[in-house]
Rosetta silent file (secondary structure, phi, psi, omega in degrees, C-alpha in Angstrom):
SEQUENCE: MNHSTLSPSFNNNPKVPLDFNTLHTIPDSHEWNKSTVVDDPNTIEPIPIIDLTDPNAASLIRHACEKWGVILIINHGVPMDIVKQLELQTYELFSLPSERKACALRSEGSLFGYGLHRVAPFFPKLLWSEGFTMLGSPMEHAQKLWPHQPDQRTNFWYVMEEYQKEMKKLSGKLMELMLESLGLTSEDVEWFKPKTGLDRAQSMLQLNSYPTCPDPDRAMGLAPHTDSSILTILHQSISGGLQIHEDGIGWIPVDAVPGSLVVNVGDFLHILSNGLYKSPYHRAVVKNTHHRISVAFFYVPPSDVKNGPLMKLIDDDHPALYNSVTWAEYLQNKSYLDIKPKQVT
SCORE:     score description
SCORE:     0.000 S_00000001
   1 L     0.000  133.658 -176.271  -10.214    6.023   16.206 S_00000001
   2 L   -78.873  115.818  171.124   -8.270    5.020   19.353 S_00000001
   3 L  -107.732   24.593 -176.516   -4.491    4.764   18.858 S_00000001
   4 L   -68.570  -11.658  179.936   -3.626    4.388   22.380 S_00000001
   5 L   -80.080  -12.911 -170.747   -2.285    0.890   21.653 S_00000001
   6 L   -87.326  146.709 -177.596    0.540    2.276   19.397 S_00000001
   7 L  -141.164  104.431  178.824    4.081    2.734   20.650 S_00000001
   8 L   -66.888  -15.575 -176.322    6.789    4.307   18.495 S_00000001
   9 L   -89.565   -2.506 -179.515    9.407    3.198   21.055 S_00000001
  10 L   -68.380  117.072 -176.838    8.657   -0.549   20.684 S_00000001
  11 L  -132.843   23.378  179.687   11.841   -1.920   19.300 S_00000001
  12 L  -100.722   16.993  175.880   11.966   -5.692   20.358 S_00000001
  13 L   -65.407  139.282  168.568   10.621   -7.089   17.155 S_00000001
  14 L   -60.869  151.658  178.875   12.647   -9.967   15.671 S_00000001
  15 L   -76.472  -24.108 -178.116   14.197   -9.186   12.263 S_00000001
  16 L  -109.262  130.464  179.113   12.818  -12.313   10.831 S_00000001
  17 L   -66.758  157.088  177.299    9.110  -13.065   10.677 S_00000001
  18 L   -62.792  157.560  170.073    7.926  -16.290   12.311 S_00000001
  19 L   -82.660   94.861 -168.415    7.603  -19.501   10.541 S_00000001
  20 H   -71.455  -20.708 -178.176    3.858  -19.211   10.629 S_00000001
  21 H   -73.167  -16.452  178.500    3.268  -22.765    9.192 S_00000001
  22 H   -96.508    3.738 -178.494    4.521  -24.287   12.403 S_00000001
  23 L  -103.861  133.687 -178.004    2.154  -22.418   14.696 S_00000001
  24 L  -111.940   -5.736 -177.647   -1.178  -23.814   15.883 S_00000001
  25 L  -136.674  162.106  175.642   -1.885  -21.068   18.480 S_00000001
  26 L   -89.281  117.405  178.506   -1.373  -17.276   18.581 S_00000001
  27 L   -63.165  155.605 -177.777    1.766  -16.318   20.613 S_00000001
  28 H   -63.703  -30.179 -177.832    1.240  -13.493   23.130 S_00000001
  29 H   -61.417  -22.110 -172.080    3.656  -11.384   20.971 S_00000001
  30 H  -117.805   15.446 -174.002    1.113  -11.497   18.098 S_00000001
  31 L   -95.595  128.241  179.734   -2.283  -11.334   20.001 S_00000001
  32 L  -118.116  152.658  166.033   -4.392   -8.194   19.161 S_00000001
  33 L  -100.033  118.973 -175.584   -7.631   -6.815   20.255 S_00000001
  34 L  -113.043  148.107  171.770   -9.546   -5.866   17.160 S_00000001
  35 L   -71.615  151.088 -176.431  -12.643   -3.752   16.448 S_00000001
  36 L   -75.268  143.645  171.492  -15.374   -5.712   14.848 S_00000001
  37 E   -60.754  151.865 -179.586  -15.886   -5.364   11.090 S_00000001
  38 L   -52.528  134.940 -173.102  -19.059   -3.489   10.069 S_00000001
  39 L   -67.648  -35.713 -174.869  -21.855   -5.939   10.721 S_00000001
  40 L  -138.573   88.995  179.429  -23.895   -5.524    7.563 S_00000001
  41 H   -57.417  -24.392 -179.298  -21.789   -4.112    4.572 S_00000001
  42 H   -63.777  -19.548 -176.934  -25.038   -4.075    2.524 S_00000001
  43 H   -85.962    1.533  179.065  -26.293   -1.115    4.659 S_00000001
  44 L  -121.960  159.853  176.878  -23.616    1.206    3.319 S_00000001
  45 L   -67.189  129.055  179.503  -22.647    2.636    0.023 S_00000001
  46 L   -63.988  153.459  169.261  -20.242    0.220   -1.688 S_00000001
  47 L   -53.464  130.496 -179.621  -16.711    1.264   -2.609 S_00000001
  48 L   -66.813  143.635  173.049  -16.984    2.688   -6.057 S_00000001
  49 E  -109.683  117.177 -173.972  -15.859    0.670   -9.040 S_00000001
  50 E  -116.934  129.036 -179.531  -14.696    3.058  -11.676 S_00000001
  51 E   -90.150  122.271 -175.757  -13.987    2.244  -15.425 S_00000001
  52 L   -70.797  -14.764  170.249  -11.088    4.287  -16.538 S_00000001
  53 L   -81.771   -4.430  178.880  -12.392    4.386  -20.038 S_00000001
  54 L   -66.208  129.080  178.729  -15.550    6.149  -18.810 S_00000001
  55 L   -57.411  -26.692 -179.118  -15.669    9.714  -20.143 S_00000001
  56 L   -91.697   11.988 -171.630  -16.821   10.757  -16.663 S_00000001
  57 H   -57.435  -39.497 -173.628  -13.991    8.976  -14.910 S_00000001
  58 H   -67.531  -41.028  179.347  -12.415   12.162  -13.458 S_00000001
  59 H   -71.401  -30.155  176.504  -15.639   13.404  -11.825 S_00000001
  60 H   -69.774  -39.733  174.738  -16.359    9.878  -10.467 S_00000001
  61 H   -62.184  -36.563  178.119  -12.839    9.820   -8.989 S_00000001
  62 H   -63.946  -46.069  179.490  -13.383   13.163   -7.304 S_00000001
  63 H   -65.152  -38.795 -177.028  -16.525   11.968   -5.520 S_00000001
  64 H   -74.231  -31.174 -174.990  -14.930    8.734   -4.471 S_00000001
  65 H   -79.477  -29.246  173.782  -11.722   10.379   -3.289 S_00000001
  66 H   -69.758  -37.815 -167.560  -13.549   12.956   -1.235 S_00000001
  67 H   -90.649  -45.136 -163.542  -15.895   10.445    0.379 S_00000001
  68 L  -115.707  -35.047 -174.135  -13.743    7.263    0.737 S_00000001
  69 L    80.748    5.935 -178.880  -10.198    7.927   -0.368 S_00000001
  70 E  -146.343  146.333  179.273  -10.247    4.554   -2.118 S_00000001
  71 E  -143.054  158.592  167.315  -11.601    3.206   -5.509 S_00000001
  72 E  -109.193  135.557 -178.437  -11.589    0.029   -7.426 S_00000001
  73 E  -117.285  142.761  172.854  -10.574    0.496  -11.037 S_00000001
  74 E  -126.877  165.461 -175.404  -11.392   -1.644  -14.019 S_00000001
  75 L    53.021   40.902 -175.785  -10.382   -1.390  -17.745 S_00000001
  76 L   -85.719   -2.761  177.546   -7.022   -0.052  -16.354 S_00000001
  77 L    85.691   -4.962  178.454   -4.969   -1.369  -19.182 S_00000001
  78 L   -91.303  124.730 -174.585   -2.739   -3.693  -17.223 S_00000001
  79 L   -59.143  127.253 -175.444   -2.669   -7.147  -18.911 S_00000001
  80 H   -64.254  -26.537 -174.439   -4.385   -9.716  -16.588 S_00000001
  81 H   -68.123  -36.386  173.120   -1.904  -12.437  -17.587 S_00000001
  82 H   -64.954  -38.351  176.320    0.906  -10.239  -15.911 S_00000001
  83 H   -60.633  -40.603  178.271   -1.332   -9.883  -12.882 S_00000001
  84 H   -65.858  -48.446  176.831   -1.814  -13.680  -12.698 S_00000001
  85 H   -59.369  -39.594  173.699    1.890  -14.281  -13.056 S_00000001
  86 H   -56.010  -48.635  176.842    2.539  -11.691  -10.335 S_00000001
  87 H   -57.985  -44.783 -177.543    0.253  -13.610   -7.981 S_00000001
  88 H   -63.796  -48.112  179.375    1.851  -16.887   -8.839 S_00000001
  89 H   -62.704  -33.117  179.603    5.424  -15.590   -8.283 S_00000001
  90 H   -67.251  -37.608  176.281    4.424  -13.965   -5.060 S_00000001
  91 H   -69.114  -32.058 -179.352    3.083  -17.280   -3.726 S_00000001
  92 H   -65.444  -42.239 -177.989    6.293  -18.983   -4.943 S_00000001
  93 H   -60.781  -56.688 -174.108    8.424  -16.499   -2.934 S_00000001
  94 H   -70.394  -11.287  179.187    6.422  -16.906    0.314 S_00000001
  95 L   -94.648    6.119  175.030    6.164  -20.554    0.047 S_00000001
  96 L   -67.303  148.872  175.595    9.941  -20.922    0.374 S_00000001
  97 L   -58.859  151.661 -177.514   11.333  -22.407    3.676 S_00000001
  98 H   -58.334  -37.415  178.578   11.944  -19.759    6.238 S_00000001
  99 H   -75.655  -17.547  174.802   15.772  -20.123    6.103 S_00000001
 100 H   -75.613  -47.681  177.811   15.751  -19.699    2.353 S_00000001
 101 H   -56.592  -34.325 -175.883   13.686  -16.460    2.679 S_00000001
 102 H   -68.967  -17.637  175.128   16.060  -15.290    5.373 S_00000001
 103 H   -62.161  -29.104  176.713   18.836  -15.354    2.755 S_00000001
 104 H  -100.362   19.214 -173.321   17.267  -12.159    1.253 S_00000001
 105 E   -55.975  137.302  179.043   16.658  -10.573    4.648 S_00000001
 106 L   -55.433  123.392  179.442   16.532   -6.827    4.633 S_00000001
 107 L   -76.851  161.311 -176.224   19.897   -5.415    5.813 S_00000001
 108 L   -55.582  124.344  176.007   20.151   -2.912    8.622 S_00000001
 109 L    86.243   -4.896 -177.521   18.927    0.506    7.583 S_00000001
 110 L   -96.639  148.135  173.357   17.645   -0.806    4.129 S_00000001
 111 L   -89.345   -6.605 -163.940   14.070   -0.704    2.890 S_00000001
 112 L  -115.003  145.447  179.475   14.556   -3.420    0.489 S_00000001
 113 E   110.587 -167.889 -170.042   14.455   -7.305    0.708 S_00000001
 114 E   -94.820  148.604 -176.133   12.513   -9.695    2.863 S_00000001
 115 E   161.265 -167.892  173.070   11.409   -9.024    6.341 S_00000001
 116 L   -65.008  149.817  172.493    8.754   -7.433    8.656 S_00000001
 117 L   -57.566  149.303 -177.488    6.370   -4.719    7.231 S_00000001
 118 L   -56.735  -32.812 -173.029    7.831   -1.253    7.536 S_00000001
 119 L   -85.853   -6.432 -168.954    5.227   -0.144   10.097 S_00000001
 120 H   -62.801  -34.145  179.660    5.727   -3.160   12.320 S_00000001
 121 H   -67.942   -9.761 -174.635    8.188   -1.630   14.715 S_00000001
 122 H   -98.192   12.378 -177.964    5.731    1.139   15.663 S_00000001
 123 L  -123.920  151.300 -177.797    3.150   -1.159   17.245 S_00000001
 124 L   -78.601  -13.613  179.586    3.242   -2.957   20.638 S_00000001
 125 L  -118.417  153.489  177.790    2.144   -6.285   19.024 S_00000001
 126 L   -89.179  156.691 -170.431    3.629   -8.140   16.151 S_00000001
 127 L   -99.222  145.389 -178.245    1.884   -8.716   12.809 S_00000001
 128 L   -90.768   72.545  178.962    0.743  -12.075   11.229 S_00000001
 129 L  -163.542  166.965  173.999    2.507  -11.173    7.974 S_00000001
 130 E  -140.789  161.087 -175.724    5.746  -11.110    6.104 S_00000001
 131 E  -146.606  162.739  175.954    6.919   -8.845    3.303 S_00000001
 132 E  -144.817  119.756 -175.289    9.341   -8.324    0.443 S_00000001
 133 E  -112.083  139.985 -176.333   10.108   -4.838   -0.794 S_00000001
 134 E  -143.460  151.280  169.228   11.912   -3.979   -4.044 S_00000001
 135 L  -125.044  115.627  176.474   12.974   -0.902   -6.055 S_00000001
 136 L    76.608 -141.142 -176.136   13.550   -1.730   -9.645 S_00000001
 137 L   -71.295  135.434  172.627   15.124   -5.153  -10.437 S_00000001
 138 L   -96.451   16.478 -175.876   14.987   -7.872   -7.709 S_00000001
 139 H   -51.413  -45.375  179.984   17.628   -9.907   -9.397 S_00000001
 140 H   -54.811  -47.850  178.793   20.159   -9.676   -6.588 S_00000001
 141 H   -66.354  -37.967 -172.922   17.639  -11.004   -4.041 S_00000001
 142 H   -64.880  -34.927 -178.202   16.308  -13.551   -6.488 S_00000001
 143 H   -71.162  -27.615  179.333   19.802  -15.165   -6.748 S_00000001
 144 H   -78.237  -30.053 -178.948   19.888  -15.512   -2.981 S_00000001
 145 H   -81.293  -30.392  176.157   16.410  -17.034   -2.870 S_00000001
 146 L  -126.844   69.551 -174.710   16.805  -19.519   -5.790 S_00000001
 147 L   -67.607  -22.902 -178.037   20.662  -20.005   -5.976 S_00000001
 148 L  -117.329   22.708 -176.411   20.218  -23.361   -7.868 S_00000001
 149 L  -133.894   74.513 -174.365   17.015  -22.608   -9.797 S_00000001
 150 H   -69.158  -28.317  174.061   18.041  -20.146  -12.528 S_00000001
 151 H   -61.805  -45.296 -179.400   14.728  -20.613  -14.387 S_00000001
 152 H   -68.489  -41.894  176.653   12.693  -19.715  -11.417 S_00000001
 153 H   -66.811  -27.504  179.343   14.719  -16.682  -10.477 S_00000001
 154 H   -76.156  -34.332  178.589   14.651  -15.468  -13.960 S_00000001
 155 H   -63.522  -44.206 -179.169   10.806  -15.944  -14.127 S_00000001
 156 H   -66.721  -46.650  178.337   10.534  -13.960  -10.837 S_00000001
 157 H   -57.644  -54.134 -175.274   12.813  -11.138  -11.943 S_00000001
 158 H   -56.927  -47.412 -173.096   11.025  -10.827  -15.356 S_00000001
 159 H   -68.958  -39.104  178.501    7.474  -10.725  -13.927 S_00000001
 160 H   -67.428  -38.320  179.742    8.355   -8.195  -11.210 S_00000001
 161 H   -62.865  -45.885 -175.386   10.082   -5.906  -13.691 S_00000001
 162 H   -65.829  -39.290  178.075    7.174   -6.112  -16.179 S_00000001
 163 H   -64.285  -43.640 -178.068    4.572   -5.407  -13.411 S_00000001
 164 H   -66.762  -32.989  174.126    6.432   -2.388  -12.170 S_00000001
 165 H   -59.304  -50.225 -176.758    6.570   -1.050  -15.789 S_00000001
 166 H   -63.085  -35.434 -174.565    2.863   -1.451  -16.106 S_00000001
 167 H   -75.725  -32.338  174.521    2.338    0.123  -12.676 S_00000001
 168 H   -66.864  -35.720  179.177    4.481    3.141  -13.478 S_00000001
 169 H   -67.861  -45.941 -179.113    2.481    3.706  -16.608 S_00000001
 170 H   -63.773  -39.065 -178.031   -0.898    3.348  -14.809 S_00000001
 171 H   -63.273  -41.604  177.041    0.315    5.663  -11.968 S_00000001
 172 H   -60.606  -43.961 -175.715    1.017    8.432  -14.495 S_00000001
 173 H   -65.404  -48.237 -174.119   -2.404    7.913  -16.087 S_00000001
 174 H   -64.086  -40.115  175.082   -4.064    7.953  -12.606 S_00000001
 175 H   -52.168  -53.776 -178.704   -2.101   11.083  -11.637 S_00000001
 176 H   -64.081  -38.568  173.280   -3.397   13.009  -14.651 S_00000001
 177 H   -61.581  -44.015 -177.121   -7.027   11.842  -13.822 S_00000001
 178 H   -64.292  -48.679  179.599   -6.593   12.901  -10.199 S_00000001
 179 H   -60.605  -39.107  177.520   -5.336   16.356  -11.263 S_00000001
 180 H   -62.847  -39.408 -177.636   -8.175   16.651  -13.818 S_00000001
 181 H   -64.639  -26.528  179.741  -10.720   15.792  -11.155 S_00000001
 182 L   -93.364    7.057 -177.668   -9.357   18.750   -9.165 S_00000001
 183 L    75.579   25.331 -176.399   -9.608   21.067  -12.132 S_00000001
 184 L  -119.777  178.060  173.286   -5.829   20.993  -12.660 S_00000001
 185 L  -136.000  175.227 -177.413   -3.334   19.754  -15.224 S_00000001
 186 H   -66.202  -18.207  174.291    0.102   18.200  -15.127 S_00000001
 187 H   -65.186  -24.956 -178.759    1.474   21.690  -15.564 S_00000001
 188 H   -81.932   -2.913  175.053    0.496   22.540  -11.977 S_00000001
 189 L  -116.901  115.588 -164.108    2.945   20.067  -10.570 S_00000001
 190 L   -59.191  -43.893 -173.188    6.532   21.033  -11.018 S_00000001
 191 L   -89.866    3.299 -172.929    7.941   17.469  -11.109 S_00000001
 192 E  -125.966   93.587  175.504    5.074   15.871  -13.056 S_00000001
 193 E  -140.635   74.270 -175.316    4.950   16.860  -16.792 S_00000001
 194 H   -60.475  -28.029 -177.216    4.817   13.501  -18.597 S_00000001
 195 H   -65.257  -24.543  176.279    4.165   15.118  -21.970 S_00000001
 196 H  -100.577    9.096 -177.359    7.677   16.586  -21.835 S_00000001
 197 L    83.795    7.368 -176.042    9.205   13.450  -20.500 S_00000001
 198 E  -106.541  103.327  168.151    9.320   14.783  -16.963 S_00000001
 199 E  -145.055  100.147 -175.960    7.883   12.584  -14.259 S_00000001
 200 L   -87.554    4.549  177.970   10.314   12.452  -11.313 S_00000001
 201 L   -53.923  144.997  175.115    7.984   10.433   -9.196 S_00000001
 202 E  -100.816  169.111  178.610    9.632    7.451   -7.348 S_00000001
 203 E  -153.606  158.058  176.280    8.070    4.105   -6.780 S_00000001
 204 E  -138.939  154.848  175.475    8.404    0.980   -4.667 S_00000001
 205 E  -117.178  128.847  171.139    6.817   -2.620   -4.945 S_00000001
 206 E  -118.935  115.414  175.071    5.776   -4.346   -1.764 S_00000001
 207 E   -91.544  128.161 -177.550    4.866   -8.019   -1.734 S_00000001
 208 E  -121.630  138.194  173.751    2.801   -9.023    1.307 S_00000001
 209 E  -120.489  133.451 -178.155    1.948  -12.475    2.692 S_00000001
 210 E  -124.530   86.708 -177.123   -0.765  -13.103    5.276 S_00000001
 211 L   -56.101  161.557  168.450   -0.450  -16.843    6.120 S_00000001
 212 L   -54.421  139.516 -171.895   -3.352  -18.890    7.323 S_00000001
 213 L  -124.237  133.288 -179.235   -4.045  -18.107   10.879 S_00000001
 214 L   -63.216  -30.189 -177.208   -5.453  -20.411   13.603 S_00000001
 215 L  -143.049   83.935 -172.668   -7.417  -17.739   15.348 S_00000001
 216 H   -68.251  -24.500 -178.056   -7.827  -14.700   12.996 S_00000001
 217 H   -69.614  -10.517 -179.762   -9.950  -12.785   15.555 S_00000001
 218 H  -111.957    1.415 -175.144   -6.910  -12.503   17.758 S_00000001
 219 L  -130.133  162.644 -178.145   -4.202  -11.601   15.204 S_00000001
 220 L  -133.656  123.155 -176.228   -3.623   -8.736   12.767 S_00000001
 221 L   -71.050  -52.917  171.359   -2.121   -8.934    9.293 S_00000001
 222 E  -136.953  128.216 -170.777   -1.328   -5.221    8.906 S_00000001
 223 E   -69.580  158.341  178.229   -2.066   -2.629   11.558 S_00000001
 224 E   -60.135  128.889  178.478   -4.194    0.526   10.923 S_00000001
 225 E  -163.338  169.452  165.991   -2.168    3.235    9.086 S_00000001
 226 L  -109.564  166.234  179.137   -2.288    5.559    6.118 S_00000001
 227 L   -91.272  144.885 -179.131    0.147    5.487    3.190 S_00000001
 228 L   -91.152   14.624 -173.857    2.877    8.066    2.839 S_00000001
 229 L   -93.287  172.908  165.627    2.575    7.890   -0.883 S_00000001
 230 L   -66.969  -56.858  176.403    0.841   10.091   -3.512 S_00000001
 231 E  -150.193  157.224  179.825   -1.287    7.006   -4.320 S_00000001
 232 E  -122.765  127.761  170.058   -1.032    3.244   -3.825 S_00000001
 233 E  -105.823  128.174 -176.204   -2.158    0.674   -6.332 S_00000001
 234 E  -119.361  132.222  160.646   -3.007   -2.715   -4.766 S_00000001
 235 E  -106.572  125.622  171.525   -3.660   -6.130   -6.099 S_00000001
 236 E  -115.884  154.930  177.015   -5.054   -8.528   -3.510 S_00000001
 237 L   -66.015  163.504 -174.307   -5.858  -12.259   -3.927 S_00000001
 238 L   -59.937  -17.585  178.743   -9.465  -13.181   -4.294 S_00000001
 239 L   -72.605  -12.050  178.534   -9.836  -13.980   -0.649 S_00000001
 240 L    73.135 -157.249  176.196   -9.725  -10.193    0.195 S_00000001
 241 L   123.981   -9.356  173.783   -8.848   -8.943    3.673 S_00000001
 242 E   -74.917  137.704  175.879   -8.266   -5.203    3.006 S_00000001
 243 E  -140.475  143.585  175.203  -10.494   -2.953    5.175 S_00000001
 244 E  -110.721  158.713 -177.314  -10.812    0.824    5.405 S_00000001
 245 E  -102.940  127.548  168.477  -11.999    2.763    8.457 S_00000001
 246 E  -114.204  128.503  179.794  -15.014    5.090    8.157 S_00000001
 247 L   -60.653  130.534 -179.846  -15.908    7.435   10.946 S_00000001
 248 L    90.332  -16.206 -175.095  -19.261    6.493   12.370 S_00000001
 249 L  -117.229  -55.836 -173.108  -19.383    3.159   10.623 S_00000001
 250 E   120.871 -151.955  179.596  -16.259    1.193   11.561 S_00000001
 251 E   -88.295  122.933 -171.657  -14.169   -1.110    9.459 S_00000001
 252 E  -108.962  125.618 -179.445  -15.446   -1.729    5.942 S_00000001
 253 E   -73.925  141.041  176.343  -14.197   -4.619    3.787 S_00000001
 254 L  -110.197  100.786 -170.469  -12.824   -3.704    0.371 S_00000001
 255 L   -67.579  148.763  175.674  -13.763   -6.827   -1.631 S_00000001
 256 L   -86.236  106.578 -179.171  -11.377   -8.320   -4.312 S_00000001
 257 L   -98.549  120.470 -176.647  -13.338   -7.890   -7.531 S_00000001
 258 L   -50.074  130.686 -179.155  -11.851  -10.011  -10.361 S_00000001
 259 L    89.660  -12.304 -176.137  -10.035   -7.847  -12.955 S_00000001
 260 L   -96.179  162.895  168.222   -9.880   -4.813  -10.700 S_00000001
 261 E  -126.261  145.029  178.311   -7.120   -3.006   -8.824 S_00000001
 262 E   -88.286  133.559  169.147   -7.553   -1.055   -5.562 S_00000001
 263 E  -123.190  130.801  175.356   -6.292    2.524   -5.632 S_00000001
 264 E  -127.761  145.646  179.267   -6.047    4.570   -2.445 S_00000001
 265 E   -69.666  133.574  176.731   -5.076    8.095   -1.800 S_00000001
 266 L   -98.798  176.876 -175.994   -1.891    8.542    0.104 S_00000001
 267 H   -56.420  -32.948 -175.596   -0.859   11.347    2.501 S_00000001
 268 H   -79.528  -28.867  171.817    0.834   13.393   -0.191 S_00000001
 269 H   -70.262  -41.761  174.422   -2.230   13.552   -2.477 S_00000001
 270 H   -52.988  -41.808  176.266   -4.150   14.514    0.576 S_00000001
 271 H   -65.266  -56.511 -175.989   -1.620   17.388    1.121 S_00000001
 272 H   -55.677  -39.309 -177.644   -1.548   18.396   -2.583 S_00000001
 273 L   -76.721   -0.526  179.062   -5.346   18.455   -2.718 S_00000001
 274 L    61.118   43.224  178.506   -5.343   20.798    0.372 S_00000001
 275 L    71.525   11.652  178.234   -7.259   18.136    2.289 S_00000001
 276 L   -71.992  -36.967 -175.928   -9.999   17.702   -0.216 S_00000001
 277 L  -101.800  127.054 -178.599   -9.071   13.945   -0.888 S_00000001
 278 L   -69.332  127.774  167.329   -9.068   11.504    2.056 S_00000001
 279 L   -94.362   99.786 -161.640   -6.088    9.540    2.975 S_00000001
 280 L   -81.756  142.526  172.760   -7.881    6.582    4.439 S_00000001
 281 L   -69.010  132.739  177.779   -6.920    4.560    7.467 S_00000001
 282 E  -144.103  162.518  178.764   -6.719    0.889    6.345 S_00000001
 283 E  -153.234  169.475  179.510   -5.604   -2.499    7.628 S_00000001
 284 E  -122.353  134.657  176.807   -5.363   -6.040    6.534 S_00000001
 285 L  -107.854  160.031 -177.463   -7.066   -8.961    8.459 S_00000001
 286 L  -106.626  167.729 -174.953   -6.087  -12.567    8.293 S_00000001
 287 L  -130.914  155.516  176.380   -8.120  -15.809    7.660 S_00000001
 288 L  -100.046   10.292  179.406   -8.078  -19.319    8.884 S_00000001
 289 L  -119.731  -18.437 -168.966   -9.025  -20.667    5.537 S_00000001
 290 L  -139.628  138.580  166.423   -6.780  -18.835    3.001 S_00000001
 291 L   -89.285  107.119 -175.192   -3.140  -17.773    2.654 S_00000001
 292 E   -89.730  150.782  166.555   -3.753  -14.178    1.410 S_00000001
 293 E  -133.808  162.909  172.418   -1.189  -12.188   -0.534 S_00000001
 294 E  -151.956  155.087  178.474   -1.297   -8.711   -1.817 S_00000001
 295 E  -131.521  112.843 -175.664    1.033   -6.549   -3.889 S_00000001
 296 E  -105.330  136.865  176.061    1.187   -2.801   -3.284 S_00000001
 297 E  -111.198  120.129 -178.039    2.788   -0.311   -5.720 S_00000001
 298 E  -105.481  118.106  174.876    3.628    3.011   -3.972 S_00000001
 299 E   -95.404  110.965 -173.250    3.832    6.074   -6.236 S_00000001
 300 E  -121.800  156.431  178.168    5.779    8.803   -4.289 S_00000001
 301 L   -74.875  162.868  169.313    7.061   12.270   -4.976 S_00000001
 302 L   -45.567  140.436 -172.787   10.766   13.074   -5.489 S_00000001
 303 L   -72.978  -24.301 -171.329   12.387   12.798   -2.123 S_00000001
 304 L  -108.819   14.632 -176.757   14.058   16.323   -2.343 S_00000001
 305 L  -105.174  137.767  178.714   11.153   18.377   -3.748 S_00000001
 306 E   -80.400  123.042  176.210    9.029   20.497   -1.388 S_00000001
 307 E  -121.361  135.014  178.126    5.238   19.671   -1.758 S_00000001
 308 L  -140.618 -174.198  173.475    2.413   21.610   -0.378 S_00000001
 309 L   -58.988  134.298 -177.351   -1.181   22.358   -1.317 S_00000001
 310 L   -68.058  135.279 -161.402   -1.330   23.168   -4.920 S_00000001
 311 H   -58.583  -34.359 -178.238   -1.584   26.890   -5.522 S_00000001
 312 H   -70.429  -13.068  175.698   -4.748   26.864   -7.717 S_00000001
 313 H  -101.374    9.798  177.825   -6.605   25.248   -4.872 S_00000001
 314 L  -111.381  137.072  171.482   -5.751   27.976   -2.388 S_00000001
 315 E  -160.625 -176.463 -174.322   -7.593   31.287   -2.033 S_00000001
 316 L   -58.061  -31.789 -177.541   -9.016   33.586    0.670 S_00000001
 317 L   -91.175  -13.214  178.584  -11.845   31.116    1.292 S_00000001
 318 E  -128.673   67.982  174.182   -9.572   28.015    1.073 S_00000001
 319 L   -57.386  158.973 -177.047   -6.351   28.782    2.911 S_00000001
 320 L   -69.962  133.119 -179.531   -3.469   26.336    2.722 S_00000001
 321 L   -90.348  -22.308 -168.612   -4.019   23.669    5.479 S_00000001
 322 L  -135.122  148.807 -178.534   -0.532   22.159    5.379 S_00000001
 323 L   -77.524  157.635  173.474    3.091   23.451    5.252 S_00000001
 324 L   -74.907  143.304 -176.856    5.286   22.408    2.298 S_00000001
 325 E  -156.652  146.417  172.113    7.474   19.416    3.023 S_00000001
 326 E   -80.845  155.677  179.340    9.747   16.942    1.143 S_00000001
 327 H   -60.727  -38.719  174.147    8.893   13.315    1.088 S_00000001
 328 H   -56.095  -49.243  175.938   12.184   12.533    2.941 S_00000001
 329 H   -59.815  -42.063 -178.342   11.215   15.051    5.666 S_00000001
 330 H   -63.768  -45.522  177.428    7.747   13.737    5.901 S_00000001
 331 H   -60.858  -39.720 -179.466    8.882   10.157    6.393 S_00000001
 332 H   -63.352  -36.263 -169.534   11.356   11.230    9.102 S_00000001
 333 H  -101.074  -14.864 -174.384    8.785   13.127   10.991 S_00000001
 334 L   -53.260  129.680  179.413    5.592   11.122   10.390 S_00000001
 335 L   -99.689  122.449  178.109    4.067    9.981   13.781 S_00000001
 336 L   -77.008   -7.518  166.468    2.221    6.651   13.820 S_00000001
 337 L   -68.892  -16.349 -178.898    0.292    7.929   16.822 S_00000001
 338 L  -124.674  -43.274  171.829   -1.578   10.125   14.503 S_00000001
 339 L    63.765   32.725 -178.292   -0.875    8.838   11.056 S_00000001
 340 L  -141.716  150.690  172.459   -2.151   11.959    9.318 S_00000001
 341 L   -61.122  145.273 -177.426   -0.471   15.051    7.765 S_00000001
 342 L   -82.222  130.174  176.435   -0.184   17.844   10.280 S_00000001
 343 L   -76.325  156.393  178.066   -2.378   20.884    9.582 S_00000001
 344 L   -65.327  133.197  177.918   -0.803   24.384    9.603 S_00000001
 345 L  -122.630    0.000    0.000   -1.068   25.936   13.013 S_00000001
């Protein structure tokens, strides 16, 4: 895939997303040239839908993670009423006037609050999207967003915290299945031993808004990238919009299946698996008929622990492909010109 359009030195992005509701054309600052989505998705193998209660779930996960790096999961245990409330509260947030959303603007050097997507500064064109990132309770931000609506901010706070609890539980379950699929157990990862109460993984919740776009073929919701997580769990509204890139095929839509969640392999699971599991390039496209939202939960390793290929996956025939690195180091050094872990040289 050609990444010649990316520029890590681009730093002229405004701090506040545009008020997209006032735009009837695409500004030059937001105009992209996009590759065509695969012409006939029916000619390719569909993204697997995996039932987590299936006794063969681990082996199905392995096949999907090696081939695609992304799966749809059902019977995942997350109450659908929480998911519906999550979607409602996300729409409530992004439906606020621009000046109100700006009250919770991300401060300089912070990852949390309202603003542009984290990858936005690394691209030469701006994105047709806005985001809100949180770690734990969003109450402080909610007070700024709804200063005179205590019921609304309480509802927002409650739903976001409950959803994060469900995601943390699901992430641990998925991590155990991912390890099992590799022939490993939680004992093989120093910081992940949930049976002893030790799971030092961190997490973040990212709410994304992709407003209705007057000319979606000339705009980009979220530019091509891989996630720096171990794994990412995504809920997307029924209008869809997520796409993954498959070499030799192009951009493939990941449809929104009712009741399912999308799980994709992040860079650190790619590293831990010694390259067995694919960390897929993905992007989000926009539409002229729907205001699309998505919510991404990022499950990431402890920031201060060195992570490399797991020892039981390394032997004379399968040497380590990657050096050990902490998550903090990886984030600092990750290049969006490549957007992949660097192999050992």
